[in-house]
PDB file of C-alpha atoms in Angstrom:
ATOM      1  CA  UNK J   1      35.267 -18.654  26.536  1.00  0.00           C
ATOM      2  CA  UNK J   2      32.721 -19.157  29.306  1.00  0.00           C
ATOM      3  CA  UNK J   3      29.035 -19.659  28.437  1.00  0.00           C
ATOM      4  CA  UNK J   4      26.607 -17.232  29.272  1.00  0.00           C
ATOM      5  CA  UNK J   5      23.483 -18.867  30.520  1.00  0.00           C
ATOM      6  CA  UNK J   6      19.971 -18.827  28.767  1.00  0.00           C
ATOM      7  CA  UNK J   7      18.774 -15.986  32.688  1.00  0.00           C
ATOM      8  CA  UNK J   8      21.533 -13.960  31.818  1.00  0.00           C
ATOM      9  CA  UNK J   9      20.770 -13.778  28.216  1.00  0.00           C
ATOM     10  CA  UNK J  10      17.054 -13.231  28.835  1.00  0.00           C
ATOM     11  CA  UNK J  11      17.510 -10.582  31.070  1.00  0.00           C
ATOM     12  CA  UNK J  12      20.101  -8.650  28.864  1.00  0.00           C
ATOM     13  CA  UNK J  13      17.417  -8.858  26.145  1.00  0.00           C
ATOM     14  CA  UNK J  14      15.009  -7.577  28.402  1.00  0.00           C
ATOM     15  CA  UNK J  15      16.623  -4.557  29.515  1.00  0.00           C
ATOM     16  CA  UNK J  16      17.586  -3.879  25.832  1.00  0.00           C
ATOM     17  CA  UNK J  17      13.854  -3.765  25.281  1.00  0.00           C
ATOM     18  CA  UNK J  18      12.787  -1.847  28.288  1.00  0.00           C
ATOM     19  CA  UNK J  19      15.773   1.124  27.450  1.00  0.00           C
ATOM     20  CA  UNK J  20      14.435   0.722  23.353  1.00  0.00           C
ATOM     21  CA  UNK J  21      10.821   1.361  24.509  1.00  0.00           C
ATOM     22  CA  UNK J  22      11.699   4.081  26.656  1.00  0.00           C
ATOM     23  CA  UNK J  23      13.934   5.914  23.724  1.00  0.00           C
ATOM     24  CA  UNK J  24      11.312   5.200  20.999  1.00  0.00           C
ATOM     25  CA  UNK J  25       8.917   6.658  22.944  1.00  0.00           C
ATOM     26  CA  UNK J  26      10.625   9.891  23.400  1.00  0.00           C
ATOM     27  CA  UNK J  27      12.430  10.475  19.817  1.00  0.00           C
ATOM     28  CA  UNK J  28      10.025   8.250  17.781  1.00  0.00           C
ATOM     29  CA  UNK J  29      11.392   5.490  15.948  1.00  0.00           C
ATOM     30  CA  UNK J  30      13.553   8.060  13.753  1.00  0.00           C
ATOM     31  CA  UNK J  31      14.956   9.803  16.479  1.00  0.00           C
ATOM     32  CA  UNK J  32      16.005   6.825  18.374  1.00  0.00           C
ATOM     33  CA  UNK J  33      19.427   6.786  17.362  1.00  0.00           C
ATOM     34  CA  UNK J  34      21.996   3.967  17.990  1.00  0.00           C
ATOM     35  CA  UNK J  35      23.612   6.138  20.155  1.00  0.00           C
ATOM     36  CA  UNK J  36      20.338   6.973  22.225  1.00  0.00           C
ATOM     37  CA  UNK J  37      19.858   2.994  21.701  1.00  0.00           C
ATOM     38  CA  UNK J  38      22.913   2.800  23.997  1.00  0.00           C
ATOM     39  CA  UNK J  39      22.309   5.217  26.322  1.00  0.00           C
ATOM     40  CA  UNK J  40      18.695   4.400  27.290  1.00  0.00           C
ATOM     41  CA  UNK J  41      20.193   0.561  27.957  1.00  0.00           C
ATOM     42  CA  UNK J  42      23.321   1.108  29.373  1.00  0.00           C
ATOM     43  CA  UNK J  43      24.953  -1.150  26.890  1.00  0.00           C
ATOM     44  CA  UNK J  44      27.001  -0.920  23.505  1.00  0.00           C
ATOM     45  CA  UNK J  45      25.933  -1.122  20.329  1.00  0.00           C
ATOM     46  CA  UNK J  46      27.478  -4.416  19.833  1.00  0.00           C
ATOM     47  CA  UNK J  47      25.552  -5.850  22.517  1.00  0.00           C
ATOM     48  CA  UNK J  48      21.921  -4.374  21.451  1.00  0.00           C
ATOM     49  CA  UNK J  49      22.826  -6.198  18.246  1.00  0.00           C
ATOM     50  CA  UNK J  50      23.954  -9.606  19.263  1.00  0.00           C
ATOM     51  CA  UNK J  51      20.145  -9.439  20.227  1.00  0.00           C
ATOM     52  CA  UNK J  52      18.904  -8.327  17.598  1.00  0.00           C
ATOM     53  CA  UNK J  53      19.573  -8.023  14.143  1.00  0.00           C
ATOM     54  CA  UNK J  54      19.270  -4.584  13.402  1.00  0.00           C
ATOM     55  CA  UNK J  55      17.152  -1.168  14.557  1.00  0.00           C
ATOM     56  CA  UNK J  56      14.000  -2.501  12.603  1.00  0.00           C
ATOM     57  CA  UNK J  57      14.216  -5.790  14.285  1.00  0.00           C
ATOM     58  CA  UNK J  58      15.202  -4.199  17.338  1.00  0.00           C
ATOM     59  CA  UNK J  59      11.395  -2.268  17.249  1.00  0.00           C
ATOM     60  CA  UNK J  60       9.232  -4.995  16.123  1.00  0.00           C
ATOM     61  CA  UNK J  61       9.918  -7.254  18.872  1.00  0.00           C
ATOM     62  CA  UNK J  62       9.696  -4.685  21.013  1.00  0.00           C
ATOM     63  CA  UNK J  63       5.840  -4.112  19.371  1.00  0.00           C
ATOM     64  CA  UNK J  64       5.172  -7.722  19.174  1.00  0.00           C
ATOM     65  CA  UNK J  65       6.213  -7.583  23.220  1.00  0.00           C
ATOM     66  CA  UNK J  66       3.811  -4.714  23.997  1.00  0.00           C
ATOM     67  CA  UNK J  67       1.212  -6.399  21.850  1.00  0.00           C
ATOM     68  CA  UNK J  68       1.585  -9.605  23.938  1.00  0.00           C
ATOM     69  CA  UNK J  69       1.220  -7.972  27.345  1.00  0.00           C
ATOM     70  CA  UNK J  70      -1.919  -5.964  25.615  1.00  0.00           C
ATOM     71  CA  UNK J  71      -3.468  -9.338  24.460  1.00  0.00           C
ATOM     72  CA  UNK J  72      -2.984 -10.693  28.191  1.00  0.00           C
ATOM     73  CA  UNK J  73      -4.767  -7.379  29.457  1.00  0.00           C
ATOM     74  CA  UNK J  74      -7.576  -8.168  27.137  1.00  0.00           C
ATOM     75  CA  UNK J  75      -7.777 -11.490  27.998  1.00  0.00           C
ATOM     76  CA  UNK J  76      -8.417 -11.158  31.539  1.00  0.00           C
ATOM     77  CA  UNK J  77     -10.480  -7.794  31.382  1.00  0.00           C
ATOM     78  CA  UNK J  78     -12.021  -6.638  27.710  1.00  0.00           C
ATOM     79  CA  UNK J  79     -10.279  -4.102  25.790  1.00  0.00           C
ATOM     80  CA  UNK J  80     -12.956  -1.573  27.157  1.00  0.00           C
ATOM     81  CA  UNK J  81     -11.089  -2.133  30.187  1.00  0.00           C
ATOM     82  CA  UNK J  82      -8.080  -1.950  29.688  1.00  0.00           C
ATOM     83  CA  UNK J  83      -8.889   0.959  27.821  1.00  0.00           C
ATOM     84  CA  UNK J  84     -10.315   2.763  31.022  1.00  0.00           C
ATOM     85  CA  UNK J  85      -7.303   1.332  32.779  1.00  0.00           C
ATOM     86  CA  UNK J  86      -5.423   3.537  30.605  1.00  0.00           C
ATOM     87  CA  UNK J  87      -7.335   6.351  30.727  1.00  0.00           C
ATOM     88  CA  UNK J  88      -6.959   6.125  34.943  1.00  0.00           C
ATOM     89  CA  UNK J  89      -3.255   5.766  34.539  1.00  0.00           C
ATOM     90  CA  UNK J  90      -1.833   6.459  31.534  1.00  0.00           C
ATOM     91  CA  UNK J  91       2.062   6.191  33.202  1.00  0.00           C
ATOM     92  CA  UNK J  92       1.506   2.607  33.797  1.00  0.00           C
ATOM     93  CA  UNK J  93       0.702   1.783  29.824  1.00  0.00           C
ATOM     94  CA  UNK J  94       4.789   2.252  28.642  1.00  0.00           C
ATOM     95  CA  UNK J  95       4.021   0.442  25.549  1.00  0.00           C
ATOM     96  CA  UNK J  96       1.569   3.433  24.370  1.00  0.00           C
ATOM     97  CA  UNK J  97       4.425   5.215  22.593  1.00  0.00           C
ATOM     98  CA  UNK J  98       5.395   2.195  21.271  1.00  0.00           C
ATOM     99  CA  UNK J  99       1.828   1.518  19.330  1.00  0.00           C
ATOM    100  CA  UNK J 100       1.430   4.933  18.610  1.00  0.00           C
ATOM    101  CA  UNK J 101       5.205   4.835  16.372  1.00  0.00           C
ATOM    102  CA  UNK J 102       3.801   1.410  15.405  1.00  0.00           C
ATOM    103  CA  UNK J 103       0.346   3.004  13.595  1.00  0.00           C
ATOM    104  CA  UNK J 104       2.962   5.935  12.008  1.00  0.00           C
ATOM    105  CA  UNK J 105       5.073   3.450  10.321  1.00  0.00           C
ATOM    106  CA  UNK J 106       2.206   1.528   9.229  1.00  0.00           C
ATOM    107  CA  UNK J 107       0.991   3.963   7.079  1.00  0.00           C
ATOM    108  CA  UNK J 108       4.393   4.878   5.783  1.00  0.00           C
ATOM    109  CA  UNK J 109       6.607   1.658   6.014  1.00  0.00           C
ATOM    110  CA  UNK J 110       5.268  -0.758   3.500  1.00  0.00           C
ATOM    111  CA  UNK J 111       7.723  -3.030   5.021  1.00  0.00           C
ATOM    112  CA  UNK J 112       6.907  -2.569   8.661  1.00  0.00           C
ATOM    113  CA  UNK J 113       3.254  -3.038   7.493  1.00  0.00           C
ATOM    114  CA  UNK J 114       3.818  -6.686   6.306  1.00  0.00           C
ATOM    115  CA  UNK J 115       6.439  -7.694   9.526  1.00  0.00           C
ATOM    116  CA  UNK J 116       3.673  -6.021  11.927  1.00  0.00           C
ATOM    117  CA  UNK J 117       0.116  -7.283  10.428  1.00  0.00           C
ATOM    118  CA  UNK J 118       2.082 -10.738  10.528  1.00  0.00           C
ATOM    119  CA  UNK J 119       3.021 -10.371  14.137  1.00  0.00           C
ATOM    120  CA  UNK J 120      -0.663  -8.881  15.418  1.00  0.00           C
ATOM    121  CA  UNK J 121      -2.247 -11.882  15.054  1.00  0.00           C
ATOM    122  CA  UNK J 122      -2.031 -12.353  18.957  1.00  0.00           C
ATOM    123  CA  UNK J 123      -3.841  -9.559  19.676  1.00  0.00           C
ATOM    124  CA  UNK J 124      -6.744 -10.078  17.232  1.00  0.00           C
ATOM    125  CA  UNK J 125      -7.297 -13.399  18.932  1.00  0.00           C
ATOM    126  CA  UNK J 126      -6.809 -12.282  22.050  1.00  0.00           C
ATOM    127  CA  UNK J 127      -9.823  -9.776  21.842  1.00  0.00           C
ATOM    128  CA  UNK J 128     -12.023 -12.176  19.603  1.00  0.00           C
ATOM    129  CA  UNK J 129     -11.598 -14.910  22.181  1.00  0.00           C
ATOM    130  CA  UNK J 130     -12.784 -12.459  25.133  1.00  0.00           C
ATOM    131  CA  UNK J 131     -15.634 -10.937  22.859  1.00  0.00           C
ATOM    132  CA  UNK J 132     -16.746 -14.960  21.540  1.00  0.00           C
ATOM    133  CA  UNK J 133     -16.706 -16.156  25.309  1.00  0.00           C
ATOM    134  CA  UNK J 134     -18.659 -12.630  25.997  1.00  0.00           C
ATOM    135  CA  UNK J 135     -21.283 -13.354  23.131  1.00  0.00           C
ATOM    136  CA  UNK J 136     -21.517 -17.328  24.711  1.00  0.00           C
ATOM    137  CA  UNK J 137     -22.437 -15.930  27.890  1.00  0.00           C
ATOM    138  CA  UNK J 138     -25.437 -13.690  26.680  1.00  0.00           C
ATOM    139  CA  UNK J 139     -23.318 -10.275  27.158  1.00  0.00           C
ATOM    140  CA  UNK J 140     -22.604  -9.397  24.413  1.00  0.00           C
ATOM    141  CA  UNK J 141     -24.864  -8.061  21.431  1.00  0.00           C
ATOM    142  CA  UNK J 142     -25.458 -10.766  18.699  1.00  0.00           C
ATOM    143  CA  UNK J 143     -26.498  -8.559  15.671  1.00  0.00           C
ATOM    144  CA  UNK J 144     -23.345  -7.821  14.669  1.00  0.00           C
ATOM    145  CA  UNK J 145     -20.451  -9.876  13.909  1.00  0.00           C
ATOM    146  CA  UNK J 146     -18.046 -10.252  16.193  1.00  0.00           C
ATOM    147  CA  UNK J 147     -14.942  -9.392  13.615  1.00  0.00           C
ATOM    148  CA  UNK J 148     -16.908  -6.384  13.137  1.00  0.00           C
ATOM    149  CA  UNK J 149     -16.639  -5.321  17.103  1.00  0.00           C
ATOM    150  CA  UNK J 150     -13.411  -6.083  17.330  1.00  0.00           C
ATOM    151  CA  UNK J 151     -12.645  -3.538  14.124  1.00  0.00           C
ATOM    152  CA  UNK J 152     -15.121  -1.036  16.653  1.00  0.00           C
ATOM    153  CA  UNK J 153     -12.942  -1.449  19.594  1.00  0.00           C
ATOM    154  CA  UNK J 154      -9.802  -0.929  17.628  1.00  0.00           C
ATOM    155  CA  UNK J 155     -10.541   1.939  16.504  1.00  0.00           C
ATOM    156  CA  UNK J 156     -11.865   3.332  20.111  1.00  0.00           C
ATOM    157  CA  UNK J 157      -8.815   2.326  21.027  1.00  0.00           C
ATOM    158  CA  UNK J 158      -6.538   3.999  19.211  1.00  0.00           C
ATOM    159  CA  UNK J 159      -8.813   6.806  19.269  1.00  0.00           C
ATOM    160  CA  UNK J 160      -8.597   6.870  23.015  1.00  0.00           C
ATOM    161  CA  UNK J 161      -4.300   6.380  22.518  1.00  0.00           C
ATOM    162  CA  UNK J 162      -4.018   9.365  20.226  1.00  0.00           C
ATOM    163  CA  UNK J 163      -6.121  11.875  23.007  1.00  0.00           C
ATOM    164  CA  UNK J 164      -4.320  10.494  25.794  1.00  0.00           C
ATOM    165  CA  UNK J 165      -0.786  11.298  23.604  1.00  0.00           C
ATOM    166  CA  UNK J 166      -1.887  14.846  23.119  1.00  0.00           C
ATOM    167  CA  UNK J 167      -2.755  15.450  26.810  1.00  0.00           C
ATOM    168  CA  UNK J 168      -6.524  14.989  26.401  1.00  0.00           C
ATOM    169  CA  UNK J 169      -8.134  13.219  28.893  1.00  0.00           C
ATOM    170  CA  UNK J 170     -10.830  14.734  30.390  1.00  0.00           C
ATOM    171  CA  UNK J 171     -13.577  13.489  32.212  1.00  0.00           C
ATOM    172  CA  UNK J 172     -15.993  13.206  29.085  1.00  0.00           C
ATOM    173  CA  UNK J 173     -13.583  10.567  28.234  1.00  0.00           C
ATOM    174  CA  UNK J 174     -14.939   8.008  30.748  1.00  0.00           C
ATOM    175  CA  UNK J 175     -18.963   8.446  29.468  1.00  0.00           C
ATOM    176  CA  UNK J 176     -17.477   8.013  25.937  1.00  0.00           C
ATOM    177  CA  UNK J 177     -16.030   4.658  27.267  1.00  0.00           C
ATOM    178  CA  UNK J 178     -19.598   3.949  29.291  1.00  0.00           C
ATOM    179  CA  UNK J 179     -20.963   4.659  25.796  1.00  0.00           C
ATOM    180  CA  UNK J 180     -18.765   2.395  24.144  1.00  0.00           C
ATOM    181  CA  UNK J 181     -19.384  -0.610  26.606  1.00  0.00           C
ATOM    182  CA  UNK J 182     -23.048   0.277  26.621  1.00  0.00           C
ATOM    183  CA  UNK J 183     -22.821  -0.059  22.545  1.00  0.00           C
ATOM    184  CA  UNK J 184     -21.176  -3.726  22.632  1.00  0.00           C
ATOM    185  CA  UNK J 185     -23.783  -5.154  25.606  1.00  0.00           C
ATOM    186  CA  UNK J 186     -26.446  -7.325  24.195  1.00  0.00           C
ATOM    187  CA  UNK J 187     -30.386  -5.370  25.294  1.00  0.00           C
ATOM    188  CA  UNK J 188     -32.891  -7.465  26.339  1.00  0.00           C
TER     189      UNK J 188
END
């Protein structure tokens, strides 16, 4: 049997993951059945699960993914950023269905709530690095601790995710981020 190398491997698991995030973002993780599984990759079910061990598995690496390219984004930029980034282009954030099935199974997957608040680490320290190297620099507003922004911005943020799902995203939405920012800026 001829071995199939570690490219070809990584790229099957990557298209797996690109047709997953597509299908749970259209039929939710409930509706993304392992027949829509296979359509939305192109490939059987025995090769979505040689990948992965099973549906669930199959969705949290595709949230720990998205949460890694989020962390990156927030890294370079601030999460108020990449929050008006989304708000400018909402069809270049494909991982937004993804966290909004990942905050409906929080609340009603005790399960999914352990895997996931093990596996969001990355983003947690992701933003606190940004905001601590924010804070060093004098930008940042040093009355309240930084744990305590980053709890702030998370909640903006999925705020923001749950008005852009439902269509709304007009133009008041870009002083409410100017407010935001404003709110996080150390006065002098």
């Amino acid at each position: 049997m001829p071995k199939v190398s570690e490219d070809h491997l990584a790229a099957r698991r990557s298209q797996i993951l690109d047709g997953a995030r597509r299908c749970f973002a259209e039929y939710g993780y409930d509706g993304a059945t392992v027949r829509r599984l296979e359509d939305a990759t192109g490939l059987s079910r025995g090769a979505i699960f040689h990948h992965f061990k099973d549906k669930d598995g199959l969705f949290l690496a595709l949230a720990h993914e998205d949460a890694t390219r989020m962390a990156d984004v927030v890294a370079e930029g601030g999460l108020v950023q990449v929050m008006r980034d989304m708000l400018a282009q909402p069809e270049q954030y494909d991982w937004l269905g993804t966290r909004l099935e990942i905050a409906r199974r929080l609340r009603t997957d005790p399960e999914f709530r352990r895997s996931w608040l093990q596996r969001s680490q990355e983003l947690t320290e992701a933003t606190l690095a940004r905001l601590a190297a924010q804070k060093s620099a004098g930008r940042l507003r040093d009355d309240v601790p930084t744990e305590v922004l980053v709890g702030y911005l998370d909640l903006v943020l999925d705020g923001l995710i749950a008005r852009i799902a439902s269509g709304n995203t007009g133009a008041q939405l870009d002083a409410v981020l100017d407010l935001v920012e404003e709110s996080v800026r150390k006065h002098e």
